[in-house]
């Protein structure tokens, strides 16, 4: 999750061992409301940070910055 930066227990569950991973899966299976919260949080996080709209907006910002600074000599 360090690479993603998603909020833990809101958009992603993090486990370091097989037992922790299994416990997360069981928790999600036994608590549909919590599973829905994690699913929605993950969806919202990815949409906000990795959607085509976000990528293109960031790319456009880079192009505008390049135009302001001029091309390298």
GROMACS .gro file of C-alpha atoms in nm:
model
   73
    1UNK     CA    1   0.000   0.000   0.000
    2UNK     CA    2   0.297   0.236   0.036
    3UNK     CA    3   0.308   0.273  -0.339
    4UNK     CA    4  -0.066   0.340  -0.368
    5UNK     CA    5  -0.109   0.556  -0.062
    6UNK     CA    6  -0.467   0.438  -0.015
    7UNK     CA    7  -0.620   0.494   0.329
    8UNK     CA    8  -0.595   0.173   0.533
    9UNK     CA    9  -0.924   0.032   0.662
   10UNK     CA   10  -1.113   0.272   0.440
   11UNK     CA   11  -1.002   0.192   0.086
   12UNK     CA   12  -0.767  -0.103   0.137
   13UNK     CA   13  -0.685  -0.370   0.391
   14UNK     CA   14  -0.318  -0.447   0.450
   15UNK     CA   15  -0.176  -0.778   0.569
   16UNK     CA   16   0.181  -0.888   0.627
   17UNK     CA   17   0.116  -1.254   0.693
   18UNK     CA   18  -0.105  -1.525   0.551
   19UNK     CA   19  -0.300  -1.532   0.878
   20UNK     CA   20  -0.368  -1.157   0.862
   21UNK     CA   21  -0.474  -1.191   0.500
   22UNK     CA   22  -0.712  -1.474   0.586
   23UNK     CA   23  -0.854  -1.274   0.879
   24UNK     CA   24  -0.929  -0.983   0.645
   25UNK     CA   25  -1.106  -1.213   0.400
   26UNK     CA   26  -1.315  -1.367   0.678
   27UNK     CA   27  -1.402  -1.022   0.812
   28UNK     CA   28  -1.516  -0.908   0.468
   29UNK     CA   29  -1.723  -1.222   0.419
   30UNK     CA   30  -1.889  -1.192   0.762
   31UNK     CA   31  -1.954  -0.816   0.751
   32UNK     CA   32  -2.119  -0.708   0.426
   33UNK     CA   33  -2.146  -0.347   0.545
   34UNK     CA   34  -1.771  -0.329   0.609
   35UNK     CA   35  -1.702  -0.505   0.279
   36UNK     CA   36  -1.917  -0.244   0.105
   37UNK     CA   37  -1.731   0.037   0.281
   38UNK     CA   38  -1.394  -0.099   0.171
   39UNK     CA   39  -1.519  -0.161  -0.184
   40UNK     CA   40  -1.660   0.191  -0.212
   41UNK     CA   41  -1.352   0.348  -0.056
   42UNK     CA   42  -1.124   0.157  -0.292
   43UNK     CA   43  -1.332   0.251  -0.593
   44UNK     CA   44  -1.341   0.617  -0.493
   45UNK     CA   45  -0.965   0.622  -0.425
   46UNK     CA   46  -0.875   0.466  -0.760
   47UNK     CA   47  -1.118   0.691  -0.943
   48UNK     CA   48  -0.975   1.002  -0.777
   49UNK     CA   49  -0.610   0.911  -0.825
   50UNK     CA   50  -0.583   0.679  -1.124
   51UNK     CA   51  -0.874   0.753  -1.359
   52UNK     CA   52  -0.813   0.858  -1.719
   53UNK     CA   53  -0.962   1.198  -1.631
   54UNK     CA   54  -0.707   1.248  -1.352
   55UNK     CA   55  -0.418   1.123  -1.563
   56UNK     CA   56  -0.512   1.348  -1.856
   57UNK     CA   57  -0.560   1.648  -1.624
   58UNK     CA   58  -0.213   1.590  -1.475
   59UNK     CA   59  -0.066   1.545  -1.823
   60UNK     CA   60  -0.230   1.868  -1.936
   61UNK     CA   61  -0.080   2.046  -1.636
   62UNK     CA   62   0.263   1.914  -1.731
   63UNK     CA   63   0.222   2.036  -2.088
   64UNK     CA   64   0.114   2.379  -1.968
   65UNK     CA   65   0.415   2.397  -1.737
   66UNK     CA   66   0.642   2.296  -2.025
   67UNK     CA   67   0.492   2.569  -2.244
   68UNK     CA   68   0.542   2.831  -1.971
   69UNK     CA   69   0.906   2.737  -1.915
   70UNK     CA   70   0.985   2.693  -2.283
   71UNK     CA   71   1.158   2.407  -2.454
   72UNK     CA   72   1.503   2.304  -2.335
   73UNK     CA   73   1.791   2.446  -2.536
   0.00000   0.00000   0.00000
